[in-house]
Short mmCIF file of N, CA and C in Angstrom, two decimals:
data_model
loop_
_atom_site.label_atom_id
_atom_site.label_comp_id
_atom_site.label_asym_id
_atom_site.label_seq_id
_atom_site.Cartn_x
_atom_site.Cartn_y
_atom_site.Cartn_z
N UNK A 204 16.87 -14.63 22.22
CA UNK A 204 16.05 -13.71 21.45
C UNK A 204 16.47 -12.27 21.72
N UNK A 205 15.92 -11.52 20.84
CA UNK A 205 16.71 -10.12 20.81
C UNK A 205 15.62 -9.19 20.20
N UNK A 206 15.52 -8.03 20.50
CA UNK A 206 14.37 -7.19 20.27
C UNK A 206 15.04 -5.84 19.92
N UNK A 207 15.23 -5.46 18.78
CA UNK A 207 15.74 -3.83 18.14
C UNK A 207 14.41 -3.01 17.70
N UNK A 208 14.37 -1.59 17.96
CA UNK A 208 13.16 -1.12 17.40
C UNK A 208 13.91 0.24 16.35
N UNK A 209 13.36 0.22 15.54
CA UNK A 209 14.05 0.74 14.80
C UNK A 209 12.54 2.30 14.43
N UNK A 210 12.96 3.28 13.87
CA UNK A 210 11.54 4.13 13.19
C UNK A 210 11.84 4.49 11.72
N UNK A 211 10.90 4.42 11.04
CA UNK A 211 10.60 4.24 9.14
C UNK A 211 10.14 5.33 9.19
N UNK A 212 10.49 6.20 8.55
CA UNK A 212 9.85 6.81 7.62
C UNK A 212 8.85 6.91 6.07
N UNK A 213 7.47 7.89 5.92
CA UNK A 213 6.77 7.51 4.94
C UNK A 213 5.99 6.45 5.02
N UNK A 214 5.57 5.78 6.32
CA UNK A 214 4.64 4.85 6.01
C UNK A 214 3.23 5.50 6.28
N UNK A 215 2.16 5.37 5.42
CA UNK A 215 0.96 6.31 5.28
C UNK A 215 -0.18 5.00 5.26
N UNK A 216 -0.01 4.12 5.60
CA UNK A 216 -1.17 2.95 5.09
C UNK A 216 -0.56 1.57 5.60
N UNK A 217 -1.96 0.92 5.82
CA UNK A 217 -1.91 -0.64 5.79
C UNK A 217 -0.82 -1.05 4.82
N UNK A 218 -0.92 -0.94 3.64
CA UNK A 218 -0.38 -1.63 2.48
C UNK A 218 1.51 -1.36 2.75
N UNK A 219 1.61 0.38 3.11
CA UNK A 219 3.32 0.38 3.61
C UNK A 219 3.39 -0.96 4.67
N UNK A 220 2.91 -0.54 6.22
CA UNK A 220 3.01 -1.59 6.64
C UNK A 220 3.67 -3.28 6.41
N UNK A 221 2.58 -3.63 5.56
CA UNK A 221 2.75 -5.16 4.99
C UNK A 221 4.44 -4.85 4.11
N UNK A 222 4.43 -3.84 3.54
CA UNK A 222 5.64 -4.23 2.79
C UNK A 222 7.08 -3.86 3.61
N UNK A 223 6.78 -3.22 4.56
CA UNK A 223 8.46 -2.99 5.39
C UNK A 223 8.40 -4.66 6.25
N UNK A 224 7.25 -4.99 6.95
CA UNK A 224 7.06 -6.16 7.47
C UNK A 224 7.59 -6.98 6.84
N UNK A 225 6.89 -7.37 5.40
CA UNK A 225 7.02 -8.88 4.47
C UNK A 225 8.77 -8.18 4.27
N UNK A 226 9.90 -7.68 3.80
CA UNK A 226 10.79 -6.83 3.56
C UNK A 226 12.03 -7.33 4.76
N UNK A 227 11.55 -6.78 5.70
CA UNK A 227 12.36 -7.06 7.22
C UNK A 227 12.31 -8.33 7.34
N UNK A 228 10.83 -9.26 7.63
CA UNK A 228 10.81 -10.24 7.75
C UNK A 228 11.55 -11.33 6.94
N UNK A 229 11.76 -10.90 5.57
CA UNK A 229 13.33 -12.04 4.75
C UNK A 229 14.80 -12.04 5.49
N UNK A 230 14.38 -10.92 6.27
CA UNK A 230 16.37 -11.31 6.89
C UNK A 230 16.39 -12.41 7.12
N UNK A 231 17.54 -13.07 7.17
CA UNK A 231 17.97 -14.42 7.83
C UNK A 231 18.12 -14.15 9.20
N UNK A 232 17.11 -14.89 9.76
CA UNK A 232 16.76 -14.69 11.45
C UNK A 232 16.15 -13.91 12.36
N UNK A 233 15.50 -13.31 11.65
CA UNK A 233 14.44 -12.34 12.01
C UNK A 233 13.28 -13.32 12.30
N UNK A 234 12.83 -13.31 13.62
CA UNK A 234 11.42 -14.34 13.54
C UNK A 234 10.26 -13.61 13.57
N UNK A 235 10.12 -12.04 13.92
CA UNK A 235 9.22 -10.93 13.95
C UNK A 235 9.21 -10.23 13.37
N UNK A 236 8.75 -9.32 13.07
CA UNK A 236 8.66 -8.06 12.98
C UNK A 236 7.03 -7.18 13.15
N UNK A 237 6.85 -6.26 14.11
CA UNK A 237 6.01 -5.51 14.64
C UNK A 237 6.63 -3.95 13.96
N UNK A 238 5.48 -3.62 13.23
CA UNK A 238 5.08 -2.13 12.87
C UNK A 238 4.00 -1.14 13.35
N UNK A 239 4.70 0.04 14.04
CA UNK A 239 3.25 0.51 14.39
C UNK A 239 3.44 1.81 13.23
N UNK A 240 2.26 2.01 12.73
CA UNK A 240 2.20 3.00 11.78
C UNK A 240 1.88 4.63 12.06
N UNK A 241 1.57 4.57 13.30
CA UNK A 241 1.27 5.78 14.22
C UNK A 241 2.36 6.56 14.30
N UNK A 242 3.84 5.63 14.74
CA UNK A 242 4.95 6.22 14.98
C UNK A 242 6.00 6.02 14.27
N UNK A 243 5.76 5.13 13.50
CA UNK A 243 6.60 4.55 12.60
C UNK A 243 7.66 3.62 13.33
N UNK A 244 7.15 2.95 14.07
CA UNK A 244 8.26 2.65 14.95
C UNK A 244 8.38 0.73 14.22
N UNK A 245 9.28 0.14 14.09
CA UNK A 245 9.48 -0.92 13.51
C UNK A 245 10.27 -2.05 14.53
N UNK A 246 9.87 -3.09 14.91
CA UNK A 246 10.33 -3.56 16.20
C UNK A 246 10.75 -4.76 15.63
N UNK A 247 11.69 -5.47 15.27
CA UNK A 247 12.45 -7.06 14.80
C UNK A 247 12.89 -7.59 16.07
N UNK A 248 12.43 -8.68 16.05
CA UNK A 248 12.77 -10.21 16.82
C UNK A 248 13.69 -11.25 16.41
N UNK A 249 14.60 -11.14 17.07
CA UNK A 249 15.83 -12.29 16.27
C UNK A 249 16.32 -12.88 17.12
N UNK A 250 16.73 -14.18 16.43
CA UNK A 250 17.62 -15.11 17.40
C UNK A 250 18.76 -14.67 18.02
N UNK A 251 19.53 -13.94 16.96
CA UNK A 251 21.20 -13.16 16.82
C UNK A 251 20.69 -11.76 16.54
N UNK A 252 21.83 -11.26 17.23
CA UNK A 252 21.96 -9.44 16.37
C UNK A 252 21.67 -9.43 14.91
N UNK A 253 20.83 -8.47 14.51
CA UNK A 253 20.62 -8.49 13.17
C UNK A 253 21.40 -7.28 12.76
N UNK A 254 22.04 -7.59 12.13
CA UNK A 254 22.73 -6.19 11.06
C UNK A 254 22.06 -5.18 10.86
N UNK A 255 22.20 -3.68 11.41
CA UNK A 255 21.50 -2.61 11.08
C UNK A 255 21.43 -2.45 9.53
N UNK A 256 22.59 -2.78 8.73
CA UNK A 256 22.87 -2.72 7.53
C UNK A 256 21.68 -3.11 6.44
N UNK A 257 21.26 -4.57 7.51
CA UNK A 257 20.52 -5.65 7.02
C UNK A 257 19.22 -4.97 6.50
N UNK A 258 18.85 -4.30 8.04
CA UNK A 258 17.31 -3.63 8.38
C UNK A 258 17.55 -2.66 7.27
N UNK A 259 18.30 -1.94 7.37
CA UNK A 259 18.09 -0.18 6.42
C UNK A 259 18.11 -0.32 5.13
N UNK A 260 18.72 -1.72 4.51
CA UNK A 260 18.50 -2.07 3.23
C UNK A 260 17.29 -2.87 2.68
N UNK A 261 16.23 -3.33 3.60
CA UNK A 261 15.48 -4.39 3.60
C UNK A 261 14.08 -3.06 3.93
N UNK A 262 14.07 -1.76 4.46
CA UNK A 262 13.34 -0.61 4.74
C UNK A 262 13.39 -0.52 3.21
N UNK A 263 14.46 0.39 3.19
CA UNK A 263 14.96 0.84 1.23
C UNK A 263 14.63 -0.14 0.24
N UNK A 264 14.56 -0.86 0.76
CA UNK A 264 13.98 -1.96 -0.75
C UNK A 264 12.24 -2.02 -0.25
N UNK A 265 12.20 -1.79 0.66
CA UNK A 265 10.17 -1.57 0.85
C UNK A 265 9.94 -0.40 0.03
N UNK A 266 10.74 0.85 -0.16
CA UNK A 266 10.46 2.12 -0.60
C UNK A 266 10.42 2.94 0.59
N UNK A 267 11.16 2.68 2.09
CA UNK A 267 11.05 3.52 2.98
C UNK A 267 12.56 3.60 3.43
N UNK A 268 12.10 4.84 4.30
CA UNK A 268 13.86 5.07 4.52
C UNK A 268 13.94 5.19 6.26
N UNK A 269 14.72 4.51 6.95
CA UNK A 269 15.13 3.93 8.12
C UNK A 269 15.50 5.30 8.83
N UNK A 270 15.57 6.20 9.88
CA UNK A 270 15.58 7.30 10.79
C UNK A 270 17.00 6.75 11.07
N UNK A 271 17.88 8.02 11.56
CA UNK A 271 19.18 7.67 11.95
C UNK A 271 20.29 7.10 11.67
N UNK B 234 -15.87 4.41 -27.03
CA UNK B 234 -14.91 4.17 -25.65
C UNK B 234 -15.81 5.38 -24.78
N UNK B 235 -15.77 5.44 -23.46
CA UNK B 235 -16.43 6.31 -22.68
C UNK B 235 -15.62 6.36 -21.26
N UNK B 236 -15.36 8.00 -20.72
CA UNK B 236 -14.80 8.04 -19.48
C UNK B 236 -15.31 8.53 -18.92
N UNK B 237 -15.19 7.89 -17.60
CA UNK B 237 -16.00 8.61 -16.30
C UNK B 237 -14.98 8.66 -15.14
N UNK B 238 -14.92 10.11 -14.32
CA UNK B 238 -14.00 10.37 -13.82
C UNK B 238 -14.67 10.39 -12.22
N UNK B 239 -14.27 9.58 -11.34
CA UNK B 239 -15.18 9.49 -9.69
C UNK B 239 -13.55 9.98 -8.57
N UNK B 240 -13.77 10.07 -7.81
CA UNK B 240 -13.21 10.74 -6.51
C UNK B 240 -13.19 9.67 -5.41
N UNK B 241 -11.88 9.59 -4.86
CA UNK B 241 -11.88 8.05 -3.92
C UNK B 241 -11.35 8.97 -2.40
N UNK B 242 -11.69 8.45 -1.27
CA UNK B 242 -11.22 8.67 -0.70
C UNK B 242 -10.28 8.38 -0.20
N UNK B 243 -9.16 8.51 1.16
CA UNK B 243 -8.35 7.58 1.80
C UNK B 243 -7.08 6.83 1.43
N UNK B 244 -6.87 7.48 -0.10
CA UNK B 244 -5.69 6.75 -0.87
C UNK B 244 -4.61 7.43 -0.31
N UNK B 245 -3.46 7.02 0.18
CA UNK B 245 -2.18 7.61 0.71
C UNK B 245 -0.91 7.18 -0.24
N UNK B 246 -1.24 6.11 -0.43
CA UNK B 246 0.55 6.14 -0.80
C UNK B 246 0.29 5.40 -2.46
N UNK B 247 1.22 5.03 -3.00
CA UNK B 247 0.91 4.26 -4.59
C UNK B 247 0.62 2.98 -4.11
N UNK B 248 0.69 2.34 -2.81
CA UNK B 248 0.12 0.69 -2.72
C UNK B 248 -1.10 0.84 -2.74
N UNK B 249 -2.19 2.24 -2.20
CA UNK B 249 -3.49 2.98 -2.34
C UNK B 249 -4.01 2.37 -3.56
N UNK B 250 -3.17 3.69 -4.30
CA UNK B 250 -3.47 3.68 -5.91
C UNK B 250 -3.49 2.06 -6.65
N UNK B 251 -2.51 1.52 -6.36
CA UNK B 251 -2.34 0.07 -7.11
C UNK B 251 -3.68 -0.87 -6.79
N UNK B 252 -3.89 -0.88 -5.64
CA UNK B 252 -5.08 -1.46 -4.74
C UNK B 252 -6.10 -1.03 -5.45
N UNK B 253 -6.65 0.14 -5.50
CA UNK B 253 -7.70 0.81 -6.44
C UNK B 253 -7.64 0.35 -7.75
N UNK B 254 -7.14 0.93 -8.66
CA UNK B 254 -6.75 -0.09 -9.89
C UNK B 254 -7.00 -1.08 -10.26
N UNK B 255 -6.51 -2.09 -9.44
CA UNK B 255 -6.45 -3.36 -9.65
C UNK B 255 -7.90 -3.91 -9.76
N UNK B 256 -8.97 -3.26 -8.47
CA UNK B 256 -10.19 -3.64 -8.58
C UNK B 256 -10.57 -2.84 -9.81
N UNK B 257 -11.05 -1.83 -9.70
CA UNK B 257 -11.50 -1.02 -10.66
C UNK B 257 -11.55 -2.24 -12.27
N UNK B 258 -10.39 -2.61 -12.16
CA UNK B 258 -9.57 -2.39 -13.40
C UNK B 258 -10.41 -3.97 -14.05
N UNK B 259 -10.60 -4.70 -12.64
CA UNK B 259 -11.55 -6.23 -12.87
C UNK B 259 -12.59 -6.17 -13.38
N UNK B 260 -13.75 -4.90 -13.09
CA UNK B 260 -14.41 -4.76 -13.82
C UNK B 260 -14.77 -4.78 -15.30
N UNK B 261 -15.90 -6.04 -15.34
CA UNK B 261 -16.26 -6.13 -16.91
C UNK B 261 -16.36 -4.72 -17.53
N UNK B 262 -15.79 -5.12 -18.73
CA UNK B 262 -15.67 -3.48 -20.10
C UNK B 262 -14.58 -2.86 -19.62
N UNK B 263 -14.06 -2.63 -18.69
CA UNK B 263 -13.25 -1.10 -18.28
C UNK B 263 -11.80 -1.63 -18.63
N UNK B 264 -10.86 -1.05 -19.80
CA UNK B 264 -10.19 -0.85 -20.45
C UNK B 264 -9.11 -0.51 -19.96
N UNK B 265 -9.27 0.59 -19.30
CA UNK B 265 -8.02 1.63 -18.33
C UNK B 265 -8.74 2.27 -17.40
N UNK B 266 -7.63 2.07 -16.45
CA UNK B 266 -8.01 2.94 -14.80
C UNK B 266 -6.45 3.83 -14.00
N UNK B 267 -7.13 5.08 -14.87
CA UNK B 267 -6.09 6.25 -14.21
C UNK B 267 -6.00 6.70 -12.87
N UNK B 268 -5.70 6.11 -11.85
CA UNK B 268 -5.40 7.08 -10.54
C UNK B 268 -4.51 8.18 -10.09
N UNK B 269 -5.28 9.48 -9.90
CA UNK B 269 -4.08 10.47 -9.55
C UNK B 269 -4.75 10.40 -7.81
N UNK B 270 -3.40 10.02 -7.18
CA UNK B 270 -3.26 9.75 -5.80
C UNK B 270 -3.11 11.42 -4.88
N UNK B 271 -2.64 12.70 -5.78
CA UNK B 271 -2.91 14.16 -4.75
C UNK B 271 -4.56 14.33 -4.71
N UNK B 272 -5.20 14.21 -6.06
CA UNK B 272 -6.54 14.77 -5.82
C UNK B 272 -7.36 13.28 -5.56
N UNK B 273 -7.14 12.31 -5.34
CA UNK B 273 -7.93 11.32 -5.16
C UNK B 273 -9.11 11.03 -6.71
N UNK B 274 -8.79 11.39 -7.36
CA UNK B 274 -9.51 11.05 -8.88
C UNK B 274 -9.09 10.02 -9.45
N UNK B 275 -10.05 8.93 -9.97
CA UNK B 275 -9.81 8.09 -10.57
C UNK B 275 -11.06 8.14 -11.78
N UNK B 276 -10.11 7.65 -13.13
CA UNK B 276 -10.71 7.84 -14.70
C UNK B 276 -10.77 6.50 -15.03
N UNK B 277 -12.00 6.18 -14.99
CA UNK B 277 -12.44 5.22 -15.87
C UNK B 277 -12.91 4.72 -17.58
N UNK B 278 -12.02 4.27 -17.78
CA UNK B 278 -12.29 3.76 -19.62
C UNK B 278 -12.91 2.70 -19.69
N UNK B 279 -13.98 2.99 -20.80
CA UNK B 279 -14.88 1.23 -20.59
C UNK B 279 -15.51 1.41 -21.84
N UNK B 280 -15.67 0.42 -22.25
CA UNK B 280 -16.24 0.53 -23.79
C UNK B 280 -17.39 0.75 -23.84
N UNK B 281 -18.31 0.22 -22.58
CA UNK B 281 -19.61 0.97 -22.60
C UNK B 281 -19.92 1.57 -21.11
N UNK B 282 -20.94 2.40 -21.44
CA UNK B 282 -21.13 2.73 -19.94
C UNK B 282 -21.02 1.58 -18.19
N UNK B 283 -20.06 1.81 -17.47
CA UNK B 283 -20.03 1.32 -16.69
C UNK B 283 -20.96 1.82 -15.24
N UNK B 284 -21.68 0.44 -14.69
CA UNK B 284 -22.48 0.76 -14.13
C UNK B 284 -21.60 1.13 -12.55
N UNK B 285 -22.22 2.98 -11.71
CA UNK B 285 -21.76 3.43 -10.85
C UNK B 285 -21.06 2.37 -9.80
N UNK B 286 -22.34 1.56 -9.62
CA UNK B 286 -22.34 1.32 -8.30
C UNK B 286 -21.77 -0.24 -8.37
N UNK B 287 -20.86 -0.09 -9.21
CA UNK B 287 -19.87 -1.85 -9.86
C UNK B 287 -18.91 -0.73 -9.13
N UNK B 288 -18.64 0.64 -9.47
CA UNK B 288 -17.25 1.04 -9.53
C UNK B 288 -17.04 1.45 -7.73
N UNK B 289 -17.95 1.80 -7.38
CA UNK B 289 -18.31 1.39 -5.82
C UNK B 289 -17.85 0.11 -4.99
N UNK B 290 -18.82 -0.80 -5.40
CA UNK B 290 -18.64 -2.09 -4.83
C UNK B 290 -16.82 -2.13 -4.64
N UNK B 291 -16.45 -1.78 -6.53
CA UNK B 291 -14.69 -1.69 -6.33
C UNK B 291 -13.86 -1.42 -5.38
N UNK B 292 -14.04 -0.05 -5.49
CA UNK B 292 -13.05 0.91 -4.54
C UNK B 292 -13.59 0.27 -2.97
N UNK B 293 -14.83 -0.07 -2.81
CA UNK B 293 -15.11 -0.10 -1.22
C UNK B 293 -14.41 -1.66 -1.17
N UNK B 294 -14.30 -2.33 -2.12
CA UNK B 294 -13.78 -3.89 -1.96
C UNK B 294 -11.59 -3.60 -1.58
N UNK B 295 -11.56 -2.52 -2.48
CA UNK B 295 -10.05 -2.17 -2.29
C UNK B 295 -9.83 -1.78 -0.91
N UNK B 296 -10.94 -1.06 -0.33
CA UNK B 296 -10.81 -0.52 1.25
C UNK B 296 -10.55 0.92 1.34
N UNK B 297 -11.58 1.45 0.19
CA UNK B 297 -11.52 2.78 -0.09
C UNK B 297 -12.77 3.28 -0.13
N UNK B 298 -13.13 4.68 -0.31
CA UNK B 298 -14.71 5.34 -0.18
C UNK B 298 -14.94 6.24 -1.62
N UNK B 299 -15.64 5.70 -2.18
CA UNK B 299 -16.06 6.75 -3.42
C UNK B 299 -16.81 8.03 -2.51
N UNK B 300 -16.78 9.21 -3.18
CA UNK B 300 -17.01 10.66 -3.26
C UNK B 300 -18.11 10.54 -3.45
N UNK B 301 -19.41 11.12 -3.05
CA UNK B 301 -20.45 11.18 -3.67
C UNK B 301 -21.69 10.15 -3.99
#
C-alpha cells in the first residue's frame, strides 16, 4: 500500500469534495481517497504508485486544479 | 405565470446551485428555478402562487438556509 497526498484547489463545499473523491477514486488502483476541505489536501491509497498524471487529470475532470 | 425571488444561504460553488435547483425545481407548479450563486438569489416561476414554506422545506432539504 502506498499513501500520496496531494492539495486541490477551489474546493468550497461538500458537493466539490464528493466529486474530486468519486473522480480520483476511478483510477485503476486507487483503493482510497481522503479529502480534507479545510486544506484542500487530497490523500490516495494505492496498491502501486499511482501516476501523478493520473491524479491531475482525474482533479481537472472534477473541475479542480491539482497545486504544483 | 408568477415570480418570486427568495435569498439562500451557504451556496459556494455550482454543485450549491445545482443542489438548490434541483429541489426547488420538484416542487409542484414551479416551471423554472434561476440561481445566481454571487448574490445567493434564487427566482422562482410557478404557474400559481407557490407556497413559502414548500420553497423552504426545499432549499433546507438541499442543505441550504432561506433568508428571511
Amino acid at each position: 500500500m502506498q499513501t500520496t497526498t496531494y492539495t486541490v484547489n477551489g474546493m468550497t463545499c461538500g458537493h466539490c469534495v464528493s466529486a474530486v473523491s468519486n473522480e480520483v477514486g476511478r483510477i485503476p488502483g486507487v483503493s482510497d481517497v481522503q479529502v480534507d476541505l479545510a486544506s484542500g489536501s487530497v490523500t490516495v491509497t494505492s496498491e502501486q504508485s499511482v501516476d501523478d498524471a493520473a491524479v491531475r487529470a482525474a482533479v481537472d475532470e472534477a473541475g479542480y486544479q491539482l497545486v504544483g
